[in-house]
PDB file of C-alpha atoms in Angstrom:
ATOM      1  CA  UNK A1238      22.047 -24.969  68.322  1.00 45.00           C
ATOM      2  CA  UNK A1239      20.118 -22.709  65.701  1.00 48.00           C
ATOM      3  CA  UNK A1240      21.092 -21.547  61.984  1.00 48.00           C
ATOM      4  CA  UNK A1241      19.594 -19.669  59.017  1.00 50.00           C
ATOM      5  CA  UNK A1242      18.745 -22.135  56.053  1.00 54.00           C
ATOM      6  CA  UNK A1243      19.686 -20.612  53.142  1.00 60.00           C
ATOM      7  CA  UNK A1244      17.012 -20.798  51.216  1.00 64.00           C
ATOM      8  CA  UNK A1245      14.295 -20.255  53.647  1.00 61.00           C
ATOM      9  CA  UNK A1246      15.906 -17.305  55.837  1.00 66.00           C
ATOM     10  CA  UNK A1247      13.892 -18.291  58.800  1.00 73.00           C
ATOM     11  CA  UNK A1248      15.810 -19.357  62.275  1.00 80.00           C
ATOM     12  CA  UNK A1249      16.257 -23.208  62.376  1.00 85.00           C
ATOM     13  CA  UNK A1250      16.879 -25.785  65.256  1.00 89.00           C
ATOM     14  CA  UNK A1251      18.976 -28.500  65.186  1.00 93.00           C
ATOM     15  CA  UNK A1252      17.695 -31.325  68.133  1.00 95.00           C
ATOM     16  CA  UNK A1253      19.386 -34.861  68.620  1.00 96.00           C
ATOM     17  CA  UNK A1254      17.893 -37.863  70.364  1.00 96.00           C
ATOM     18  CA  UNK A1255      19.912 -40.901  71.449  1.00 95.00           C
ATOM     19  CA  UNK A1256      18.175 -43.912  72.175  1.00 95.00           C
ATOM     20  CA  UNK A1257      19.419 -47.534  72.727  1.00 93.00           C
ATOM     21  CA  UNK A1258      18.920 -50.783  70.287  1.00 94.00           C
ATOM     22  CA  UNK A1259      17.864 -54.487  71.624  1.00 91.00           C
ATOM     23  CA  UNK A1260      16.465 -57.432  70.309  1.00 91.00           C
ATOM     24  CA  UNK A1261      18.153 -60.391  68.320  1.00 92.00           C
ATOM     25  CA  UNK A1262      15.392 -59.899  64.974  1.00 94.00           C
ATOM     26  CA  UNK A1263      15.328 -62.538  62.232  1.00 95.00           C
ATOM     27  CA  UNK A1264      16.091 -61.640  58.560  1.00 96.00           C
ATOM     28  CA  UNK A1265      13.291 -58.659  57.536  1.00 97.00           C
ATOM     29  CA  UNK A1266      12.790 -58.691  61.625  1.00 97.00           C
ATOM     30  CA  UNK A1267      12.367 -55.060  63.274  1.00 97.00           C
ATOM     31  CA  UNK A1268      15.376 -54.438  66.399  1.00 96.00           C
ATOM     32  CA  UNK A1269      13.492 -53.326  69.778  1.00 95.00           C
ATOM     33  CA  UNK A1270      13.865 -49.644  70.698  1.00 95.00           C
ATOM     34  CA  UNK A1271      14.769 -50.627  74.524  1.00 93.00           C
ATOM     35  CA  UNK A1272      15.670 -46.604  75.958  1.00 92.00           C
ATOM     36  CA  UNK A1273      15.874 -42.982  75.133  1.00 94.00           C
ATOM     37  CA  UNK A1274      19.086 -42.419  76.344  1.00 93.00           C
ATOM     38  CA  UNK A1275      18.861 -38.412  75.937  1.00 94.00           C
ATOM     39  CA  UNK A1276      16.761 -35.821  74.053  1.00 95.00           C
ATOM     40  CA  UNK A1277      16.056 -31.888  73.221  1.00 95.00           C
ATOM     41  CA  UNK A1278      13.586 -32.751  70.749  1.00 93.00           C
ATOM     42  CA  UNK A1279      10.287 -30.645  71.452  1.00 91.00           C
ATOM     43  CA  UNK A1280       8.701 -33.770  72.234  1.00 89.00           C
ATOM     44  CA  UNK A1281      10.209 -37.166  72.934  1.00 92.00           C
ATOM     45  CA  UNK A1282       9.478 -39.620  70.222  1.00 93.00           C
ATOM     46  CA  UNK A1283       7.314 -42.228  71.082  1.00 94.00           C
ATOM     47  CA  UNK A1284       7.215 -46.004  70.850  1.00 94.00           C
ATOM     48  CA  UNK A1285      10.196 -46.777  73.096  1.00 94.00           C
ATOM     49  CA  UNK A1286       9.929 -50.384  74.314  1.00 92.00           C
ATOM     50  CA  UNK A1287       8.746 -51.203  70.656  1.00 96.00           C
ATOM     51  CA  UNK A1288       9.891 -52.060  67.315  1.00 97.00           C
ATOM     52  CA  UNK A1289       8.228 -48.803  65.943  1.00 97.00           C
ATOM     53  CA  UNK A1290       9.105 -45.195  67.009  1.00 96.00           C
ATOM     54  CA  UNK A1291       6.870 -42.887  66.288  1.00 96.00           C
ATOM     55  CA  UNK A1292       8.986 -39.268  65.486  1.00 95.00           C
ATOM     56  CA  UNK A1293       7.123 -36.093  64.926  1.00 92.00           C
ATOM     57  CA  UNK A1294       7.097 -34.261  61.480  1.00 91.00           C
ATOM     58  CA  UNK A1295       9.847 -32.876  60.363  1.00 91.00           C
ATOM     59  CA  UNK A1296      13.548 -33.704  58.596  1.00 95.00           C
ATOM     60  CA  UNK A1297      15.674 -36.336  60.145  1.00 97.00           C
ATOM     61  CA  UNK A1298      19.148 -37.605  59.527  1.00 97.00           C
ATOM     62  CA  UNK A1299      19.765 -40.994  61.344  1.00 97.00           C
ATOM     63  CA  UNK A1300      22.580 -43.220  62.119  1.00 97.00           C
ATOM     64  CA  UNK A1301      22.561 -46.786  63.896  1.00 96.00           C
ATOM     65  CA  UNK A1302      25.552 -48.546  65.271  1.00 92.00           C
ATOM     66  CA  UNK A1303      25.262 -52.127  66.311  1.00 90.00           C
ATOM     67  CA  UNK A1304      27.891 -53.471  69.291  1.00 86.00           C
ATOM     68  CA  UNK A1305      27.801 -57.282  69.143  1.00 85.00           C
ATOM     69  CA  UNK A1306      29.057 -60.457  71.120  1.00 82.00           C
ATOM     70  CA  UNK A1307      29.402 -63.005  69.309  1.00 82.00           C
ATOM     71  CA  UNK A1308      29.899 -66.880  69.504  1.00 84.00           C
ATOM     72  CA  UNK A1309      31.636 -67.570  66.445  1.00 81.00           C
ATOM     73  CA  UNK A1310      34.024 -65.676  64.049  1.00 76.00           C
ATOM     74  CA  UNK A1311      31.328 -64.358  61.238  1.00 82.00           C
ATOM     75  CA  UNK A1312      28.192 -64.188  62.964  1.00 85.00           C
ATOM     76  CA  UNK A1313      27.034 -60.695  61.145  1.00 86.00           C
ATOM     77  CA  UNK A1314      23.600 -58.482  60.399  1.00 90.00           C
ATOM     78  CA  UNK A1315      23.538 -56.151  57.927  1.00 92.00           C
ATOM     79  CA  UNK A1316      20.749 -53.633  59.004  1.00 95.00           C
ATOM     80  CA  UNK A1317      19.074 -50.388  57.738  1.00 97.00           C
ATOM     81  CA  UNK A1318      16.884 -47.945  58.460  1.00 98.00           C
ATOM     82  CA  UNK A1319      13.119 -47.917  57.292  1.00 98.00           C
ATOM     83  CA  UNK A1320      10.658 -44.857  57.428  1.00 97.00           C
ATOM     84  CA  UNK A1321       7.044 -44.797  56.885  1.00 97.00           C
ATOM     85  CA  UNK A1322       7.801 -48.686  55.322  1.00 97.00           C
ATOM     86  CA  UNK A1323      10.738 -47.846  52.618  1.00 97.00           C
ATOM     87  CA  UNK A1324      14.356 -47.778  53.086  1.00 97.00           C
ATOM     88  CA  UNK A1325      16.281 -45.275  53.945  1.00 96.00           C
ATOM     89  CA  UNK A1326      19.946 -44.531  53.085  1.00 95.00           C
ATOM     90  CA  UNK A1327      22.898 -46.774  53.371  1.00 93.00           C
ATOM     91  CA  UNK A1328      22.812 -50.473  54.995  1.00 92.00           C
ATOM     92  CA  UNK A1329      25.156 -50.810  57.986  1.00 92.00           C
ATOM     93  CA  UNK A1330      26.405 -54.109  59.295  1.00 88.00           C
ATOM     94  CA  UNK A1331      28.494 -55.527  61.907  1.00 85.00           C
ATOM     95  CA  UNK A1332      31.655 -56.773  59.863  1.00 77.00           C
ATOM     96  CA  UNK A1333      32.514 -57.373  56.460  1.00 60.00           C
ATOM     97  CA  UNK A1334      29.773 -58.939  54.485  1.00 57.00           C
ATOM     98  CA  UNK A1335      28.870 -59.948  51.146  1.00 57.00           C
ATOM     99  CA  UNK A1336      31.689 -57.688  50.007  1.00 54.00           C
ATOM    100  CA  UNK A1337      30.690 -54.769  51.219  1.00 55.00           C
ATOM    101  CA  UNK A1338      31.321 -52.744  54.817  1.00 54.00           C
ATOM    102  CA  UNK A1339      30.001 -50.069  56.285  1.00 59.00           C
ATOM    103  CA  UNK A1340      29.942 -50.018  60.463  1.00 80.00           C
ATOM    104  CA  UNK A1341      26.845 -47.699  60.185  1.00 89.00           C
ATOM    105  CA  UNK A1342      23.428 -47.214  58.639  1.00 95.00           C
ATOM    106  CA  UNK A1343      22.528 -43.862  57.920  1.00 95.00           C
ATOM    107  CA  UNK A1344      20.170 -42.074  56.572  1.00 96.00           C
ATOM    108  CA  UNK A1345      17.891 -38.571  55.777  1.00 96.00           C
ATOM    109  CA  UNK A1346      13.956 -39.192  55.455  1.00 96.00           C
ATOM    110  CA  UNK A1347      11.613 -35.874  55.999  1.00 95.00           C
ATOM    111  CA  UNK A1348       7.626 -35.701  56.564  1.00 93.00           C
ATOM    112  CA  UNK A1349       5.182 -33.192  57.015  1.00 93.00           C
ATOM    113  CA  UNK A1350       2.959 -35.758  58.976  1.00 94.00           C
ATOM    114  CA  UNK A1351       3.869 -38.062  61.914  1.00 94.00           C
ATOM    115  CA  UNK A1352       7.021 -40.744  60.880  1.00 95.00           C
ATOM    116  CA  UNK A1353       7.061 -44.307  61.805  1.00 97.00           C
ATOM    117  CA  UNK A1354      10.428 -45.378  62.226  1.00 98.00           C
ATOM    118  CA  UNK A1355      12.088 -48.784  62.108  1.00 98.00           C
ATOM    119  CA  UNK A1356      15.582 -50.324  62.092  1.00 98.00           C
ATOM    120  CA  UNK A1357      15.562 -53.672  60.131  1.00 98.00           C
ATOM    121  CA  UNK A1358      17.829 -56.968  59.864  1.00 95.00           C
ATOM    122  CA  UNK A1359      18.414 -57.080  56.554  1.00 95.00           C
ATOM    123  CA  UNK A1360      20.322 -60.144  56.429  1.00 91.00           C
ATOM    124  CA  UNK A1361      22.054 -62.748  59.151  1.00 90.00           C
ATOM    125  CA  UNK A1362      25.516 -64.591  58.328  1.00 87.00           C
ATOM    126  CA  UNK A1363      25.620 -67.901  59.450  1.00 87.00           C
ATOM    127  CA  UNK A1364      23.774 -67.330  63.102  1.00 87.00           C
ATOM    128  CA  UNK A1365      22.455 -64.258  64.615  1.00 87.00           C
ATOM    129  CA  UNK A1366      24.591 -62.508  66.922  1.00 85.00           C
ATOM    130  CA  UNK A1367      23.912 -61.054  70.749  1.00 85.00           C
ATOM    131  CA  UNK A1368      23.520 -57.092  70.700  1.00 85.00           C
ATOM    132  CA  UNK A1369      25.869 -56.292  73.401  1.00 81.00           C
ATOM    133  CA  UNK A1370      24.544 -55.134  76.508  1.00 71.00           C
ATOM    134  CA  UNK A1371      28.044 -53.900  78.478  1.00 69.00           C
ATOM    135  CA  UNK A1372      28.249 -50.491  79.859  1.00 63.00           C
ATOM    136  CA  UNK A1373      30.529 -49.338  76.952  1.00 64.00           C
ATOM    137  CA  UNK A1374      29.050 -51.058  73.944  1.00 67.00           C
ATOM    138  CA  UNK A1375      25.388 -50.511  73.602  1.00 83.00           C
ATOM    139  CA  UNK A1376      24.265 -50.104  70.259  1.00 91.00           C
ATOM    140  CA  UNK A1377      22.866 -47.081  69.567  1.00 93.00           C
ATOM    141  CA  UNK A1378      20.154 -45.099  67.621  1.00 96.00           C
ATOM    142  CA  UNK A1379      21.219 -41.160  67.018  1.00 97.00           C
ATOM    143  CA  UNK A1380      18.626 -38.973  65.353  1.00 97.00           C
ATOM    144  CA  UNK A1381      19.127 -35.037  64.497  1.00 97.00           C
ATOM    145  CA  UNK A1382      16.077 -33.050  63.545  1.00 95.00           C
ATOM    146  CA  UNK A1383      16.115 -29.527  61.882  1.00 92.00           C
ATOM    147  CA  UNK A1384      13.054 -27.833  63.806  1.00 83.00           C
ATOM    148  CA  UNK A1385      11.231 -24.440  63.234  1.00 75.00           C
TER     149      UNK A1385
END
C-alpha cells in the first residue's frame, strides 16, 4: 500500500510486521520476541528470539495483544510498549485491573536512527499468568511502518 502525506507530497509506504510474544516476565521484566510471523518491511527487524527488537529508522505505530491461560480467576499483566527505554502510548492488560481496561497496548514512537524495541510487564495481579501457546491464541506483536 502507498499514499501521498500531505504535507510532504512525496510517495509513502505503509509495511506491517507480525511477530509472536513469549515469556512469563516479572514486574518491569521484558516479554521474549519468540517469531516473526510475517513481514514486507524492507528489512526484517532484528532481535527475534530476544527481549529486544531492533526496528530500522523510521515511524511506527504498534499494538500488542496478550492471549493468556490462566490458573486462577484474576491472574492479570498490565503491559506496554517501550522504545529506545521510555514508554510508549497506552498500557494494555489482560482483564480488568486497577480500574482501568484496555485489551491492547498501543502506541506511535518515530526515529531517524536504529529503534530498540521492548514490550514490558508493567504490573502482575496476584500470580503471573501462562501466555497461551494454542494455535488460535498466540499473543501477538503488530507493527506498521510509513516508509519512503
Amino acid at each position: 500500500m502507498s499514499y501521498l502525506a500531505p504535507d510532504q507530497g512525496d510517495q509513502k509506504r505503509l509495511q506491517i510486521a507480525e511477530i509472536e510474544l513469549s515469556g512469563q516476565p516479572a514486574i518491569n521484566g521484558y516479554f521474549t520476541f519468540e517469531a516473526l510471523k510475517d513481514h514486507n518491511f524492507d528489512s526484517a527487524p532484528t532481535g527475534i528470539s530476544g527481549t529486544s527488537l531492533t526496528l530500522p529508522a523510521g515511524h511506527y505505530m504498534g499494538r500488542v495483544a496478550l492471549s493468556i491461560t490462566r490458573t486462577s480467576s484474576n491472574q492479570n499483566y498490565q503491559f506496554i510498549l517501550e522504545a529506545d527505554g521510555t514508554e510508549a502510548g497506552i498500557r494494555g492488560q489482560t482483564s480488568w485491573y486497577d480500574n482501568y481496561r484496555a485489551d491492547f497496548a498501543e502506541g506511535d514512537f518515530s526515529s531517524s536512527s536504529a529503534i530498540t524495541l521492548k514490550v514490558k510487564a508493567l504490573a502482575i495481579e496476584n500470580s503471573a499468568p501462562t501466555l497461551d501457546t494454542s494455535t488460535l491464541g498466540y499473543s501477538r506483536l503488530w507493527l506498521w511502518r510509513i516508509a519512503s
